[in-house]
mmCIF file of C-alpha atoms in Angstrom:
data_model
loop_
_atom_site.group_PDB
_atom_site.id
_atom_site.type_symbol
_atom_site.label_atom_id
_atom_site.label_comp_id
_atom_site.label_asym_id
_atom_site.label_seq_id
_atom_site.Cartn_x
_atom_site.Cartn_y
_atom_site.Cartn_z
ATOM 1 C CA MET T 164 71.879 -49.418 62.753
ATOM 2 C CA SER T 165 74.352 -46.498 61.838
ATOM 3 C CA GLU T 166 74.203 -43.914 59.623
ATOM 4 C CA VAL T 167 76.475 -45.508 56.991
ATOM 5 C CA GLU T 168 74.721 -48.607 56.736
ATOM 6 C CA ALA T 169 71.251 -46.411 56.808
ATOM 7 C CA ASP T 170 72.712 -44.746 53.293
ATOM 8 C CA GLN T 171 73.388 -48.182 51.743
ATOM 9 C CA PRO T 172 70.945 -50.139 49.892
ATOM 10 C CA SER T 173 70.184 -53.264 51.803
ATOM 11 C CA MET T 174 72.688 -56.490 52.174
ATOM 12 C CA ARG T 175 72.006 -59.718 51.258
ATOM 13 C CA ALA T 176 72.115 -61.589 54.535
ATOM 14 C CA ASP T 177 74.846 -63.848 53.482
ATOM 15 C CA ALA T 178 76.608 -60.575 53.462
ATOM 16 C CA GLN T 179 75.667 -59.151 56.722
ATOM 17 C CA ARG T 180 76.799 -62.179 57.928
ATOM 18 C CA ASN T 181 79.912 -61.883 56.406
ATOM 19 C CA ARG T 182 80.712 -58.300 57.314
ATOM 20 C CA GLU T 183 79.267 -59.034 60.924
ATOM 21 C CA SER T 184 82.093 -61.846 61.331
ATOM 22 C CA ILE T 185 84.463 -60.192 59.904
ATOM 23 C CA LEU T 186 84.028 -56.619 62.538
ATOM 24 C CA LYS T 187 83.888 -59.588 65.378
ATOM 25 C CA ALA T 188 87.345 -61.541 64.284
ATOM 26 C CA ALA T 189 88.659 -57.552 63.566
ATOM 27 C CA ARG T 190 87.939 -56.342 67.274
ATOM 28 C CA THR T 191 89.090 -59.701 68.511
ATOM 29 C CA MET T 192 92.871 -59.498 66.489
ATOM 30 C CA VAL T 193 93.153 -55.521 66.990
ATOM 31 C CA GLY T 194 92.546 -56.300 70.802
ATOM 32 C CA LYS T 195 94.952 -58.733 70.779
ATOM 33 C CA HIS T 196 97.459 -57.359 68.042
ATOM 34 C CA GLY T 197 96.879 -53.533 67.807
ATOM 35 C CA THR T 198 96.089 -51.887 65.024
ATOM 36 C CA GLU T 199 98.435 -53.199 62.692
ATOM 37 C CA ALA T 200 96.770 -56.777 63.058
ATOM 38 C CA SER T 201 97.043 -58.921 59.756
ATOM 39 C CA LEU T 202 93.885 -58.530 57.872
ATOM 40 C CA ARG T 203 94.405 -61.682 56.138
ATOM 41 C CA GLY T 204 94.584 -63.030 59.541
ATOM 42 C CA ILE T 205 91.208 -61.121 60.375
ATOM 43 C CA ALA T 206 89.635 -62.700 57.254
ATOM 44 C CA ARG T 207 90.577 -66.660 58.141
ATOM 45 C CA ASP T 208 89.579 -65.655 61.548
ATOM 46 C CA ALA T 209 85.977 -64.613 60.274
ATOM 47 C CA GLY T 210 85.871 -67.809 57.951
ATOM 48 C CA VAL T 211 86.201 -65.424 54.506
ATOM 49 C CA GLY T 212 88.265 -64.559 51.982
ATOM 50 C CA LEU T 213 90.670 -61.623 52.094
ATOM 51 C CA GLY T 214 88.572 -60.368 48.688
ATOM 52 C CA THR T 215 85.380 -60.272 50.914
ATOM 53 C CA LEU T 216 86.856 -58.688 53.566
ATOM 54 C CA TYR T 217 87.923 -55.912 50.893
ATOM 55 C CA ARG T 218 84.697 -56.032 49.990
ATOM 56 C CA HIS T 219 83.557 -54.766 53.355
ATOM 57 C CA PHE T 220 86.426 -52.593 54.076
ATOM 58 C CA PRO T 221 88.594 -51.266 51.153
ATOM 59 C CA ASN T 222 91.418 -50.332 53.755
ATOM 60 C CA ARG T 223 92.679 -50.797 57.002
ATOM 61 C CA ASP T 224 91.388 -47.116 58.361
ATOM 62 C CA GLU T 225 88.016 -48.291 57.233
ATOM 63 C CA LEU T 226 87.751 -51.450 59.293
ATOM 64 C CA LEU T 227 89.286 -49.582 61.998
ATOM 65 C CA GLN T 228 86.639 -46.842 61.621
ATOM 66 C CA GLU T 229 83.826 -49.084 61.861
ATOM 67 C CA ILE T 230 85.424 -51.323 64.896
ATOM 68 C CA LEU T 231 86.049 -47.742 66.516
ATOM 69 C CA ARG T 232 83.023 -46.177 65.745
ATOM 70 C CA SER T 233 81.046 -46.477 68.976
ATOM 71 C CA ASN T 234 83.842 -46.062 71.254
ATOM 72 C CA PHE T 235 84.256 -42.680 69.659
ATOM 73 C CA ASP T 236 80.591 -41.804 69.667
ATOM 74 C CA GLU T 237 80.460 -43.076 73.376
ATOM 75 C CA LEU T 238 83.242 -40.435 73.963
ATOM 76 C CA ALA T 239 81.632 -37.618 72.054
ATOM 77 C CA GLU T 240 78.229 -38.574 74.232
ATOM 78 C CA LYS T 241 80.220 -38.025 77.567
ATOM 79 C CA ALA T 242 81.559 -35.018 76.728
ATOM 80 C CA ARG T 243 78.029 -33.538 75.155
ATOM 81 C CA ILE T 244 76.804 -34.897 79.120
ATOM 82 C CA LEU T 245 80.027 -33.003 81.123
ATOM 83 C CA VAL T 246 80.042 -30.041 79.345
ATOM 84 C CA SER T 247 76.898 -29.042 81.713
ATOM 85 C CA SER T 248 79.198 -30.130 84.735
ATOM 86 C CA GLU T 249 79.171 -27.562 87.560
ATOM 87 C CA ASN T 250 82.817 -28.249 87.753
ATOM 88 C CA PRO T 251 83.821 -27.924 84.094
ATOM 89 C CA LEU T 252 87.807 -28.446 84.923
ATOM 90 C CA GLU T 253 86.839 -31.639 86.328
ATOM 91 C CA ALA T 254 84.483 -32.565 83.706
ATOM 92 C CA LEU T 255 87.688 -32.097 81.025
ATOM 93 C CA GLU T 256 89.902 -33.800 83.014
ATOM 94 C CA ASN T 257 87.019 -37.029 83.568
ATOM 95 C CA TRP T 258 86.785 -36.944 79.445
ATOM 96 C CA MET T 259 90.551 -36.551 78.698
ATOM 97 C CA ASP T 260 91.032 -39.844 81.055
ATOM 98 C CA GLU T 261 88.262 -41.943 79.338
ATOM 99 C CA VAL T 262 89.697 -40.927 76.053
ATOM 100 C CA ALA T 263 93.186 -42.109 77.127
ATOM 101 C CA ALA T 264 91.937 -45.256 78.429
ATOM 102 C CA SER T 265 89.546 -45.635 75.605
ATOM 103 C CA THR T 266 92.396 -45.229 73.054
ATOM 104 C CA SER T 267 94.983 -47.079 75.147
ATOM 105 C CA GLU T 268 92.566 -50.400 74.698
ATOM 106 C CA PHE T 269 94.006 -51.223 71.245
ATOM 107 C CA GLN T 270 97.780 -50.637 70.827
ATOM 108 C CA GLY T 271 98.655 -48.159 67.965
ATOM 109 C CA LEU T 272 95.639 -46.308 68.271
ATOM 110 C CA ALA T 273 96.834 -43.465 69.784
ATOM 111 C CA ALA T 274 99.575 -43.184 66.714
ATOM 112 C CA SER T 275 96.950 -43.974 64.093
ATOM 113 C CA MET T 276 94.692 -41.337 65.571
ATOM 114 C CA ILE T 277 97.708 -38.435 65.851
ATOM 115 C CA GLU T 278 98.408 -39.219 61.872
ATOM 116 C CA LYS T 279 95.167 -39.376 60.646
ATOM 117 C CA ARG T 280 93.516 -36.276 62.401
ATOM 118 C CA MET T 281 95.814 -34.798 60.061
ATOM 119 C CA ASP T 282 94.878 -36.930 57.014
ATOM 120 C CA PRO T 283 91.319 -35.548 55.629
ATOM 121 C CA GLN T 284 91.098 -38.318 53.233
ATOM 122 C CA SER T 285 91.321 -40.975 55.870
ATOM 123 C CA PRO T 286 88.262 -42.319 57.320
ATOM 124 C CA LEU T 287 89.070 -42.261 60.962
ATOM 125 C CA HIS T 288 89.770 -38.116 60.168
ATOM 126 C CA ALA T 289 85.903 -37.698 60.857
ATOM 127 C CA SER T 290 85.950 -39.489 64.025
ATOM 128 C CA CYS T 291 89.084 -37.731 65.017
ATOM 129 C CA SER T 292 87.660 -34.420 64.323
ATOM 130 C CA SER T 293 84.349 -35.559 66.208
ATOM 131 C CA LEU T 294 86.460 -36.009 69.418
ATOM 132 C CA LYS T 295 88.721 -32.762 68.943
ATOM 133 C CA GLN T 296 85.113 -30.863 68.497
ATOM 134 C CA SER T 297 84.041 -32.916 71.594
ATOM 135 C CA GLY T 298 87.164 -31.550 73.502
ATOM 136 C CA ASP T 299 86.710 -28.211 72.285
ATOM 137 C CA ALA T 300 82.812 -27.685 74.052
ATOM 138 C CA LEU T 301 84.857 -28.912 76.956
ATOM 139 C CA VAL T 302 87.888 -26.523 76.845
ATOM 140 C CA ARG T 303 85.462 -23.323 75.831
ATOM 141 C CA ARG T 304 83.440 -24.213 79.144
ATOM 142 C CA ALA T 305 86.459 -24.201 81.383
ATOM 143 C CA GLN T 306 87.927 -21.243 79.871
ATOM 144 C CA GLN T 307 84.641 -19.418 80.296
ATOM 145 C CA ALA T 308 84.666 -20.716 83.870
ATOM 146 C CA LYS T 309 88.269 -18.990 84.002
ATOM 147 C CA ARG T 310 89.459 -22.303 85.261
ATOM 148 C CA LEU T 311 91.743 -23.376 82.139
ATOM 149 C CA ARG T 312 94.291 -20.993 80.221
ATOM 150 C CA ALA T 313 92.957 -19.535 77.587
ATOM 151 C CA ASP T 314 95.801 -20.553 74.756
ATOM 152 C CA ILE T 315 93.939 -23.978 74.998
ATOM 153 C CA ASP T 316 91.622 -25.964 72.221
ATOM 154 C CA GLY T 317 90.653 -29.226 71.402
ATOM 155 C CA ALA T 318 93.357 -29.748 69.277
ATOM 156 C CA ASP T 319 95.977 -29.646 72.108
ATOM 157 C CA ILE T 320 93.437 -31.625 74.239
ATOM 158 C CA ILE T 321 93.359 -34.722 71.752
ATOM 159 C CA SER T 322 97.105 -34.100 71.065
ATOM 160 C CA LEU T 323 97.924 -34.247 74.508
ATOM 161 C CA VAL T 324 95.671 -37.240 75.256
ATOM 162 C CA SER T 325 97.024 -39.154 72.335
ATOM 163 C CA ALA T 326 100.652 -38.423 73.640
ATOM 164 C CA ILE T 327 99.752 -40.035 76.917
ATOM 165 C CA ALA T 328 97.523 -42.931 75.048
ATOM 166 C CA TRP T 329 101.034 -43.426 72.913
ATOM 167 C CA LEU T 330 103.320 -43.558 75.938
ATOM 168 C CA ALA T 331 100.789 -45.953 77.369
ATOM 169 C CA ASP T 332 101.389 -48.526 74.201
ATOM 170 C CA LEU T 333 105.174 -47.927 74.843
ATOM 171 C CA GLU T 334 105.553 -48.250 78.426
ATOM 172 C CA GLY T 335 102.202 -50.707 79.500
ATOM 173 C CA LEU T 336 101.285 -47.784 81.262
ATOM 174 C CA LYS T 337 99.239 -49.004 84.306
ATOM 175 C CA PRO T 338 95.749 -47.113 85.141
ATOM 176 C CA THR T 339 97.044 -45.013 87.659
ATOM 177 C CA ARG T 340 100.324 -44.199 86.090
ATOM 178 C CA ARG T 341 98.141 -42.982 83.199
ATOM 179 C CA LYS T 342 96.151 -41.143 85.727
ATOM 180 C CA ARG T 343 99.098 -39.547 87.191
ATOM 181 C CA LEU T 344 100.606 -38.598 84.097
ATOM 182 C CA LEU T 345 96.774 -36.996 83.277
ATOM 183 C CA ASN T 346 96.785 -34.812 86.912
ATOM 184 C CA LEU T 347 100.817 -33.685 85.886
ATOM 185 C CA LEU T 348 99.141 -32.463 82.552
ATOM 186 C CA MET T 349 95.930 -30.441 84.366
ATOM 187 C CA GLU T 350 98.509 -28.947 86.406
ATOM 188 C CA GLY T 351 99.951 -26.975 83.548
ATOM 189 C CA LEU T 352 96.633 -26.012 81.721
ATOM 190 C CA LYS T 353 95.392 -24.678 84.926
ATOM 191 C CA GLU T 354 94.551 -20.763 84.782
#
């Protein structure tokens, strides 16, 4: 159970089923059509009315936040593990590659992350901030090892990774091309 669910009063069984159906339909629809997938289509595929969708998720960002939460949590946990790596630059590069790959899974997510990272009112802002903090820890570790330029921070890393993921959206980059761009980027970031 997520922290949000733990803070909320118990949900009726039918309301919980509706919520789960909405999330399942949203994952499928966003996976196929990107972050701008039709909310009406999601409600239809979930077998609920649009009003029910909005009762559970008052706006698109809250729905996206919920379906992406586990991805963002996994990336943050991965960063916590990688921060103690013997090769901090390689750890940062591996994490950046995972962020780019994860972000590329949903068309439009990279653009949404770039936009929402600057909007503290957006439900996606917290997840984007969490990713930035994870990146900060890996960046500091690589800088302490004198492997990464001193003028880089987690916000730079998230922006650069988001740019690669955004290109993947636009150009349909294959993983090998995404990795090549990341390698080129890392060469420019080295101390």
